[in-house]
Amino acid sequence: ANHKIYLHNDMESLEKILAESKKKYEGEFKLIVVDAVYSMDGDIANLPEISRLAKKYSAYLMVDEAHSIGHIGETGHGIEEYFGIKNAVDIHMGTLSKAIPSIGGYIAGNKDLITYLKHNSRAFIFSASIPQVNIAVAKASFEVIEDEPWRMTQLHQRAEQFRTGLKKMGYDIGYSNTALIPIMIGDEEKTLKLAKLINDRGLFVMPIIFPAVPKNTDRLRTHVQAGHTKKDISNALDILEESGKELGILK
């Protein structure tokens, strides 16, 4: 298969590729594959526009909801709920190892697609089944999302508190509008030093450097959880501010 990469969340770039593909590969199968929530930046794919372009150029749309299920949308149902639209996505894929604390993953689509994958996907045919205990954990986790929507409300409130606090003290969090929040540093050495200072003060953060992200976009990767209290967020912000000032990253 031929594949093209469009610029990050850039709809002009995507349409240019689709238009060129329509001319060059007329009548052939076209598939747009995109993350719902971008794992290193915390921003959300422009689903309404991507869906519009998919229909315009007769392409199928596959969305990886690894970071969106149990995270975005009023009740944690992912990107379609977030934008208030239905049936925009042809193929949903996701993991059972993030908001769902188990192992494995899933594909959701129409009956013909699932039948085809069952008989033709090497990953499905030659993989062992998920252990029953992990299936039970995953099932119970989905039930929590369904039965306890207050957790999503609390998650969104705590994430907003954290993002607002970081921006107020002078940190660059990029375009994140979710609970997955990068703290952009842009220097590998400073990122590693800052991470150590913060971890030593009792707050766990992950330094992300090249090649996991492009050069000069080094960052700390943070994620708010529904179980965090307002006090937890305040304490985290205090540690981040103190550490940032010690290294001269914050004034």
PDB file of C-alpha atoms in Angstrom:
ATOM      1  CA  ALA A   1       0.000   0.000   0.000  1.00  0.00           C
ATOM      2  CA  ASN A   2       1.048   3.589  -0.577  1.00  0.00           C
ATOM      3  CA  HIS A   3       0.936   5.857   2.441  1.00  0.00           C
ATOM      4  CA  LYS A   4       1.235   9.608   2.941  1.00  0.00           C
ATOM      5  CA  ILE A   5       1.628  11.612   6.144  1.00  0.00           C
ATOM      6  CA  TYR A   6      -0.187  14.922   6.516  1.00  0.00           C
ATOM      7  CA  LEU A   7       0.937  17.712   8.823  1.00  0.00           C
ATOM      8  CA  HIS A   8      -0.260  17.613  12.424  1.00  0.00           C
ATOM      9  CA  ASN A   9      -3.990  18.385  12.576  1.00  0.00           C
ATOM     10  CA  ASP A  10      -3.583  20.413   9.362  1.00  0.00           C
ATOM     11  CA  MET A  11      -6.716  20.047   7.256  1.00  0.00           C
ATOM     12  CA  GLU A  12      -5.249  21.828   4.228  1.00  0.00           C
ATOM     13  CA  SER A  13      -2.398  19.328   4.207  1.00  0.00           C
ATOM     14  CA  LEU A  14      -4.825  16.409   4.487  1.00  0.00           C
ATOM     15  CA  GLU A  15      -7.043  17.683   1.689  1.00  0.00           C
ATOM     16  CA  LYS A  16      -4.064  18.224  -0.600  1.00  0.00           C
ATOM     17  CA  ILE A  17      -3.010  14.598  -0.138  1.00  0.00           C
ATOM     18  CA  LEU A  18      -6.559  13.328  -0.648  1.00  0.00           C
ATOM     19  CA  ALA A  19      -6.979  15.388  -3.814  1.00  0.00           C
ATOM     20  CA  GLU A  20      -3.703  14.106  -5.223  1.00  0.00           C
ATOM     21  CA  SER A  21      -4.622  10.529  -4.293  1.00  0.00           C
ATOM     22  CA  LYS A  22      -7.996  10.854  -6.022  1.00  0.00           C
ATOM     23  CA  LYS A  23      -6.258  11.689  -9.292  1.00  0.00           C
ATOM     24  CA  LYS A  24      -3.455   9.144  -8.966  1.00  0.00           C
ATOM     25  CA  TYR A  25      -5.363   6.236  -7.398  1.00  0.00           C
ATOM     26  CA  GLU A  26      -8.870   6.728  -8.767  1.00  0.00           C
ATOM     27  CA  GLY A  27     -11.186   3.922  -7.661  1.00  0.00           C
ATOM     28  CA  GLU A  28      -8.735   2.459  -5.149  1.00  0.00           C
ATOM     29  CA  PHE A  29      -9.372   2.000  -1.412  1.00  0.00           C
ATOM     30  CA  LYS A  30      -8.422   5.060   0.636  1.00  0.00           C
ATOM     31  CA  LEU A  31      -8.128   5.073   4.423  1.00  0.00           C
ATOM     32  CA  ILE A  32      -7.470   8.014   6.731  1.00  0.00           C
ATOM     33  CA  VAL A  33      -5.908   6.921  10.031  1.00  0.00           C
ATOM     34  CA  VAL A  34      -5.743   9.396  12.887  1.00  0.00           C
ATOM     35  CA  ASP A  35      -5.409   9.607  16.675  1.00  0.00           C
ATOM     36  CA  ALA A  36      -8.436  10.948  18.535  1.00  0.00           C
ATOM     37  CA  VAL A  37      -6.246  12.535  21.218  1.00  0.00           C
ATOM     38  CA  TYR A  38      -2.597  13.043  20.333  1.00  0.00           C
ATOM     39  CA  SER A  39      -0.539  11.232  22.926  1.00  0.00           C
ATOM     40  CA  MET A  40       2.379  13.664  23.177  1.00  0.00           C
ATOM     41  CA  ASP A  41       0.524  16.953  22.783  1.00  0.00           C
ATOM     42  CA  GLY A  42      -2.866  16.370  24.393  1.00  0.00           C
ATOM     43  CA  ASP A  43      -4.806  18.104  21.614  1.00  0.00           C
ATOM     44  CA  ILE A  44      -7.781  16.595  19.819  1.00  0.00           C
ATOM     45  CA  ALA A  45      -8.151  15.660  16.159  1.00  0.00           C
ATOM     46  CA  ASN A  46     -10.477  17.891  14.130  1.00  0.00           C
ATOM     47  CA  LEU A  47     -13.008  15.104  13.614  1.00  0.00           C
ATOM     48  CA  PRO A  48     -15.794  17.161  11.988  1.00  0.00           C
ATOM     49  CA  GLU A  49     -13.468  18.391   9.252  1.00  0.00           C
ATOM     50  CA  ILE A  50     -11.649  15.078   8.812  1.00  0.00           C
ATOM     51  CA  SER A  51     -15.004  13.335   8.456  1.00  0.00           C
ATOM     52  CA  ARG A  52     -16.147  15.898   5.894  1.00  0.00           C
ATOM     53  CA  LEU A  53     -12.991  15.370   3.834  1.00  0.00           C
ATOM     54  CA  ALA A  54     -13.324  11.596   4.077  1.00  0.00           C
ATOM     55  CA  LYS A  55     -16.811  11.783   2.579  1.00  0.00           C
ATOM     56  CA  LYS A  56     -15.768  14.319  -0.060  1.00  0.00           C
ATOM     57  CA  TYR A  57     -12.943  12.113  -1.336  1.00  0.00           C
ATOM     58  CA  SER A  58     -14.657   8.737  -0.766  1.00  0.00           C
ATOM     59  CA  ALA A  59     -12.192   7.656   1.911  1.00  0.00           C
ATOM     60  CA  TYR A  60     -12.789   5.527   4.984  1.00  0.00           C
ATOM     61  CA  LEU A  61     -11.899   6.916   8.402  1.00  0.00           C
ATOM     62  CA  MET A  62     -10.138   4.933  11.125  1.00  0.00           C
ATOM     63  CA  VAL A  63      -9.628   6.551  14.528  1.00  0.00           C
ATOM     64  CA  ASP A  64      -7.328   5.353  17.298  1.00  0.00           C
ATOM     65  CA  GLU A  65      -9.203   6.075  20.528  1.00  0.00           C
ATOM     66  CA  ALA A  66      -6.421   4.874  22.840  1.00  0.00           C
ATOM     67  CA  HIS A  67      -6.282   8.227  24.641  1.00  0.00           C
ATOM     68  CA  SER A  68      -9.918   9.304  24.235  1.00  0.00           C
ATOM     69  CA  ILE A  69     -12.123   6.527  25.653  1.00  0.00           C
ATOM     70  CA  GLY A  70     -12.657   7.186  29.351  1.00  0.00           C
ATOM     71  CA  HIS A  71     -11.086  10.611  28.853  1.00  0.00           C
ATOM     72  CA  ILE A  72     -13.003  12.960  26.559  1.00  0.00           C
ATOM     73  CA  GLY A  73     -16.681  13.477  25.938  1.00  0.00           C
ATOM     74  CA  GLU A  74     -19.227  14.292  28.634  1.00  0.00           C
ATOM     75  CA  THR A  75     -19.433  10.650  29.724  1.00  0.00           C
ATOM     76  CA  GLY A  76     -16.051   9.441  28.460  1.00  0.00           C
ATOM     77  CA  HIS A  77     -17.332   7.900  25.235  1.00  0.00           C
ATOM     78  CA  GLY A  78     -14.584   9.418  23.116  1.00  0.00           C
ATOM     79  CA  ILE A  79     -14.203  11.742  20.177  1.00  0.00           C
ATOM     80  CA  GLU A  80     -17.641  11.422  18.574  1.00  0.00           C
ATOM     81  CA  GLU A  81     -19.311  12.264  21.875  1.00  0.00           C
ATOM     82  CA  TYR A  82     -16.859  15.142  22.397  1.00  0.00           C
ATOM     83  CA  PHE A  83     -17.929  16.764  19.132  1.00  0.00           C
ATOM     84  CA  GLY A  84     -21.571  15.701  19.430  1.00  0.00           C
ATOM     85  CA  ILE A  85     -21.631  13.787  16.160  1.00  0.00           C
ATOM     86  CA  LYS A  86     -22.471  10.183  15.304  1.00  0.00           C
ATOM     87  CA  ASN A  87     -21.330   7.704  12.679  1.00  0.00           C
ATOM     88  CA  ALA A  88     -18.415   9.872  11.554  1.00  0.00           C
ATOM     89  CA  VAL A  89     -15.909   7.060  12.112  1.00  0.00           C
ATOM     90  CA  ASP A  90     -15.867   3.844  10.078  1.00  0.00           C
ATOM     91  CA  ILE A  91     -13.326   1.967  12.183  1.00  0.00           C
ATOM     92  CA  HIS A  92     -12.679   2.522  15.877  1.00  0.00           C
ATOM     93  CA  MET A  93      -9.597   1.020  17.450  1.00  0.00           C
ATOM     94  CA  GLY A  94      -8.447   1.306  21.016  1.00  0.00           C
ATOM     95  CA  THR A  95      -6.441  -0.137  23.833  1.00  0.00           C
ATOM     96  CA  LEU A  96      -7.360  -1.823  27.091  1.00  0.00           C
ATOM     97  CA  SER A  97      -4.255  -0.488  28.844  1.00  0.00           C
ATOM     98  CA  LYS A  98      -4.893   3.210  29.553  1.00  0.00           C
ATOM     99  CA  ALA A  99      -8.212   4.430  30.999  1.00  0.00           C
ATOM    100  CA  ILE A 100      -9.097   0.736  30.915  1.00  0.00           C
ATOM    101  CA  PRO A 101      -6.380  -0.746  33.193  1.00  0.00           C
ATOM    102  CA  SER A 102      -5.973  -4.152  31.594  1.00  0.00           C
ATOM    103  CA  ILE A 103      -4.168  -5.539  28.530  1.00  0.00           C
ATOM    104  CA  GLY A 104      -5.012  -5.978  24.871  1.00  0.00           C
ATOM    105  CA  GLY A 105      -6.964  -3.872  22.423  1.00  0.00           C
ATOM    106  CA  TYR A 106      -9.969  -3.860  20.152  1.00  0.00           C
ATOM    107  CA  ILE A 107     -11.337  -2.977  16.723  1.00  0.00           C
ATOM    108  CA  ALA A 108     -14.956  -1.904  16.260  1.00  0.00           C
ATOM    109  CA  GLY A 109     -16.682  -1.555  12.910  1.00  0.00           C
ATOM    110  CA  ASN A 110     -19.457  -2.966  10.781  1.00  0.00           C
ATOM    111  CA  LYS A 111     -20.197  -6.686  10.598  1.00  0.00           C
ATOM    112  CA  ASP A 112     -18.472  -7.234   7.249  1.00  0.00           C
ATOM    113  CA  LEU A 113     -15.265  -5.603   8.466  1.00  0.00           C
ATOM    114  CA  ILE A 114     -15.132  -7.641  11.667  1.00  0.00           C
ATOM    115  CA  THR A 115     -15.804 -10.891   9.775  1.00  0.00           C
ATOM    116  CA  TYR A 116     -13.014 -10.046   7.339  1.00  0.00           C
ATOM    117  CA  LEU A 117     -10.542  -9.298  10.147  1.00  0.00           C
ATOM    118  CA  LYS A 118     -11.403 -12.485  12.012  1.00  0.00           C
ATOM    119  CA  HIS A 119     -10.443 -14.540   8.962  1.00  0.00           C
ATOM    120  CA  ASN A 120      -7.575 -12.460   7.564  1.00  0.00           C
ATOM    121  CA  SER A 121      -5.815 -10.568  10.369  1.00  0.00           C
ATOM    122  CA  ARG A 122      -2.599 -12.348  11.364  1.00  0.00           C
ATOM    123  CA  ALA A 123      -2.559 -10.412  14.646  1.00  0.00           C
ATOM    124  CA  PHE A 124      -5.955 -11.877  15.523  1.00  0.00           C
ATOM    125  CA  ILE A 125      -5.454 -15.386  14.160  1.00  0.00           C
ATOM    126  CA  PHE A 126      -2.045 -16.029  15.693  1.00  0.00           C
ATOM    127  CA  SER A 127      -2.434 -14.243  19.038  1.00  0.00           C
ATOM    128  CA  ALA A 128      -3.382 -15.923  22.291  1.00  0.00           C
ATOM    129  CA  SER A 129      -6.636 -14.943  23.952  1.00  0.00           C
ATOM    130  CA  ILE A 130      -6.654 -12.321  26.689  1.00  0.00           C
ATOM    131  CA  PRO A 131      -6.689 -14.015  30.118  1.00  0.00           C
ATOM    132  CA  GLN A 132     -10.104 -14.136  31.739  1.00  0.00           C
ATOM    133  CA  VAL A 133      -9.040 -12.010  34.691  1.00  0.00           C
ATOM    134  CA  ASN A 134      -8.015  -9.204  32.322  1.00  0.00           C
ATOM    135  CA  ILE A 135     -11.308  -9.493  30.457  1.00  0.00           C
ATOM    136  CA  ALA A 136     -13.122  -9.131  33.780  1.00  0.00           C
ATOM    137  CA  VAL A 137     -11.059  -6.049  34.674  1.00  0.00           C
ATOM    138  CA  ALA A 138     -11.766  -4.455  31.297  1.00  0.00           C
ATOM    139  CA  LYS A 139     -15.485  -5.202  31.532  1.00  0.00           C
ATOM    140  CA  ALA A 140     -15.700  -3.764  35.047  1.00  0.00           C
ATOM    141  CA  SER A 141     -13.837  -0.636  33.930  1.00  0.00           C
ATOM    142  CA  PHE A 142     -16.249   0.006  31.060  1.00  0.00           C
ATOM    143  CA  GLU A 143     -19.100  -0.443  33.550  1.00  0.00           C
ATOM    144  CA  VAL A 144     -17.557   2.224  35.800  1.00  0.00           C
ATOM    145  CA  ILE A 145     -17.435   4.638  32.849  1.00  0.00           C
ATOM    146  CA  GLU A 146     -21.081   3.886  32.065  1.00  0.00           C
ATOM    147  CA  ASP A 147     -22.421   3.926  35.636  1.00  0.00           C
ATOM    148  CA  GLU A 148     -20.367   6.720  37.228  1.00  0.00           C
ATOM    149  CA  PRO A 149     -20.339   9.732  34.865  1.00  0.00           C
ATOM    150  CA  TRP A 150     -19.382  12.009  37.736  1.00  0.00           C
ATOM    151  CA  ARG A 151     -15.842  10.719  37.309  1.00  0.00           C
ATOM    152  CA  MET A 152     -15.641  12.372  33.882  1.00  0.00           C
ATOM    153  CA  THR A 153     -16.939  15.636  35.294  1.00  0.00           C
ATOM    154  CA  GLN A 154     -14.308  15.543  38.024  1.00  0.00           C
ATOM    155  CA  LEU A 155     -11.559  14.634  35.552  1.00  0.00           C
ATOM    156  CA  HIS A 156     -12.395  17.581  33.313  1.00  0.00           C
ATOM    157  CA  GLN A 157     -12.516  19.960  36.288  1.00  0.00           C
ATOM    158  CA  ARG A 158      -9.148  18.822  37.654  1.00  0.00           C
ATOM    159  CA  ALA A 159      -7.555  18.989  34.199  1.00  0.00           C
ATOM    160  CA  GLU A 160      -8.805  22.548  33.743  1.00  0.00           C
ATOM    161  CA  GLN A 161      -7.423  23.475  37.171  1.00  0.00           C
ATOM    162  CA  PHE A 162      -4.025  22.010  36.266  1.00  0.00           C
ATOM    163  CA  ARG A 163      -3.824  23.580  32.784  1.00  0.00           C
ATOM    164  CA  THR A 164      -4.867  26.990  34.125  1.00  0.00           C
ATOM    165  CA  GLY A 165      -2.303  26.828  36.926  1.00  0.00           C
ATOM    166  CA  LEU A 166       0.528  25.848  34.600  1.00  0.00           C
ATOM    167  CA  LYS A 167      -0.225  28.636  32.141  1.00  0.00           C
ATOM    168  CA  LYS A 168      -0.595  31.199  34.940  1.00  0.00           C
ATOM    169  CA  MET A 169       2.890  30.464  36.265  1.00  0.00           C
ATOM    170  CA  GLY A 170       4.401  30.695  32.775  1.00  0.00           C
ATOM    171  CA  TYR A 171       4.714  27.128  31.507  1.00  0.00           C
ATOM    172  CA  ASP A 172       4.020  26.397  27.846  1.00  0.00           C
ATOM    173  CA  ILE A 173       1.491  23.550  27.536  1.00  0.00           C
ATOM    174  CA  GLY A 174       1.105  23.751  23.772  1.00  0.00           C
ATOM    175  CA  TYR A 175      -2.419  23.218  22.478  1.00  0.00           C
ATOM    176  CA  SER A 176      -3.566  20.703  25.085  1.00  0.00           C
ATOM    177  CA  ASN A 177      -7.245  20.892  25.957  1.00  0.00           C
ATOM    178  CA  THR A 178      -7.434  17.512  27.668  1.00  0.00           C
ATOM    179  CA  ALA A 179      -6.151  15.804  30.818  1.00  0.00           C
ATOM    180  CA  LEU A 180      -3.007  14.797  28.913  1.00  0.00           C
ATOM    181  CA  ILE A 181      -0.811  17.861  29.329  1.00  0.00           C
ATOM    182  CA  PRO A 182       2.731  18.422  28.030  1.00  0.00           C
ATOM    183  CA  ILE A 183       5.033  20.944  29.687  1.00  0.00           C
ATOM    184  CA  MET A 184       7.189  22.166  26.826  1.00  0.00           C
ATOM    185  CA  ILE A 185      10.852  22.803  27.646  1.00  0.00           C
ATOM    186  CA  GLY A 186      12.644  22.500  24.300  1.00  0.00           C
ATOM    187  CA  ASP A 187      16.027  21.514  25.712  1.00  0.00           C
ATOM    188  CA  GLU A 188      17.015  17.921  26.491  1.00  0.00           C
ATOM    189  CA  GLU A 189      19.351  18.670  29.407  1.00  0.00           C
ATOM    190  CA  LYS A 190      16.921  21.060  31.107  1.00  0.00           C
ATOM    191  CA  THR A 191      14.061  18.603  30.623  1.00  0.00           C
ATOM    192  CA  LEU A 192      15.975  15.795  32.325  1.00  0.00           C
ATOM    193  CA  LYS A 193      17.154  18.051  35.169  1.00  0.00           C
ATOM    194  CA  LEU A 194      13.668  19.433  35.741  1.00  0.00           C
ATOM    195  CA  ALA A 195      12.166  15.953  35.780  1.00  0.00           C
ATOM    196  CA  LYS A 196      14.674  14.844  38.426  1.00  0.00           C
ATOM    197  CA  LEU A 197      13.992  17.893  40.615  1.00  0.00           C
ATOM    198  CA  ILE A 198      10.255  17.312  40.430  1.00  0.00           C
ATOM    199  CA  ASN A 199      10.501  13.569  41.043  1.00  0.00           C
ATOM    200  CA  ASP A 200      12.819  14.162  44.014  1.00  0.00           C
ATOM    201  CA  ARG A 201      10.123  16.394  45.505  1.00  0.00           C
ATOM    202  CA  GLY A 202       7.570  13.607  45.332  1.00  0.00           C
ATOM    203  CA  LEU A 203       5.749  14.298  42.062  1.00  0.00           C
ATOM    204  CA  PHE A 204       6.108  11.770  39.246  1.00  0.00           C
ATOM    205  CA  VAL A 205       6.577  13.205  35.749  1.00  0.00           C
ATOM    206  CA  MET A 206       8.002  11.649  32.590  1.00  0.00           C
ATOM    207  CA  PRO A 207      10.708  13.434  30.598  1.00  0.00           C
ATOM    208  CA  ILE A 208      10.097  12.982  26.856  1.00  0.00           C
ATOM    209  CA  ILE A 209      13.070  13.683  24.599  1.00  0.00           C
ATOM    210  CA  PHE A 210      14.259  12.906  21.067  1.00  0.00           C
ATOM    211  CA  PRO A 211      13.605  10.501  19.323  1.00  0.00           C
ATOM    212  CA  ALA A 212      10.211  10.096  21.075  1.00  0.00           C
ATOM    213  CA  VAL A 213       9.480  13.687  19.997  1.00  0.00           C
ATOM    214  CA  PRO A 214      11.197  15.927  17.417  1.00  0.00           C
ATOM    215  CA  LYS A 215      14.406  17.689  18.435  1.00  0.00           C
ATOM    216  CA  ASN A 216      13.920  20.926  20.372  1.00  0.00           C
ATOM    217  CA  THR A 217      10.423  19.905  21.485  1.00  0.00           C
ATOM    218  CA  ASP A 218      11.578  18.104  24.650  1.00  0.00           C
ATOM    219  CA  ARG A 219       8.917  18.127  27.334  1.00  0.00           C
ATOM    220  CA  LEU A 220       7.523  16.715  30.542  1.00  0.00           C
ATOM    221  CA  ARG A 221       4.460  14.543  30.011  1.00  0.00           C
ATOM    222  CA  THR A 222       1.769  14.777  32.672  1.00  0.00           C
ATOM    223  CA  HIS A 223      -1.709  13.316  32.998  1.00  0.00           C
ATOM    224  CA  VAL A 224      -4.443  14.243  35.435  1.00  0.00           C
ATOM    225  CA  GLN A 225      -6.702  11.505  36.816  1.00  0.00           C
ATOM    226  CA  ALA A 226     -10.289  11.609  38.042  1.00  0.00           C
ATOM    227  CA  GLY A 227      -9.100  10.470  41.465  1.00  0.00           C
ATOM    228  CA  HIS A 228      -6.941  13.550  42.009  1.00  0.00           C
ATOM    229  CA  THR A 229      -8.313  16.057  44.504  1.00  0.00           C
ATOM    230  CA  LYS A 230      -8.104  19.834  44.250  1.00  0.00           C
ATOM    231  CA  LYS A 231      -5.409  19.659  46.916  1.00  0.00           C
ATOM    232  CA  ASP A 232      -3.426  17.122  44.876  1.00  0.00           C
ATOM    233  CA  ILE A 233      -3.443  19.482  41.903  1.00  0.00           C
ATOM    234  CA  SER A 234      -2.455  22.467  44.054  1.00  0.00           C
ATOM    235  CA  ASN A 235       0.441  20.515  45.575  1.00  0.00           C
ATOM    236  CA  ALA A 236       1.597  19.423  42.119  1.00  0.00           C
ATOM    237  CA  LEU A 237       1.515  23.000  40.854  1.00  0.00           C
ATOM    238  CA  ASP A 238       3.548  24.182  43.853  1.00  0.00           C
ATOM    239  CA  ILE A 239       6.244  21.576  43.143  1.00  0.00           C
ATOM    240  CA  LEU A 240       6.321  22.444  39.439  1.00  0.00           C
ATOM    241  CA  GLU A 241       6.617  26.155  40.183  1.00  0.00           C
ATOM    242  CA  GLU A 242       9.354  25.701  42.776  1.00  0.00           C
ATOM    243  CA  SER A 243      11.347  23.391  40.502  1.00  0.00           C
ATOM    244  CA  GLY A 244      10.908  25.584  37.432  1.00  0.00           C
ATOM    245  CA  LYS A 245      12.160  28.655  39.300  1.00  0.00           C
ATOM    246  CA  GLU A 246      15.139  26.758  40.705  1.00  0.00           C
ATOM    247  CA  LEU A 247      16.284  25.865  37.185  1.00  0.00           C
ATOM    248  CA  GLY A 248      15.552  29.323  35.800  1.00  0.00           C
ATOM    249  CA  ILE A 249      12.839  28.054  33.486  1.00  0.00           C
ATOM    250  CA  LEU A 250      10.265  30.183  35.288  1.00  0.00           C
ATOM    251  CA  LYS A 251      10.851  33.743  36.416  1.00  0.00           C
TER     252      LYS A 251
END
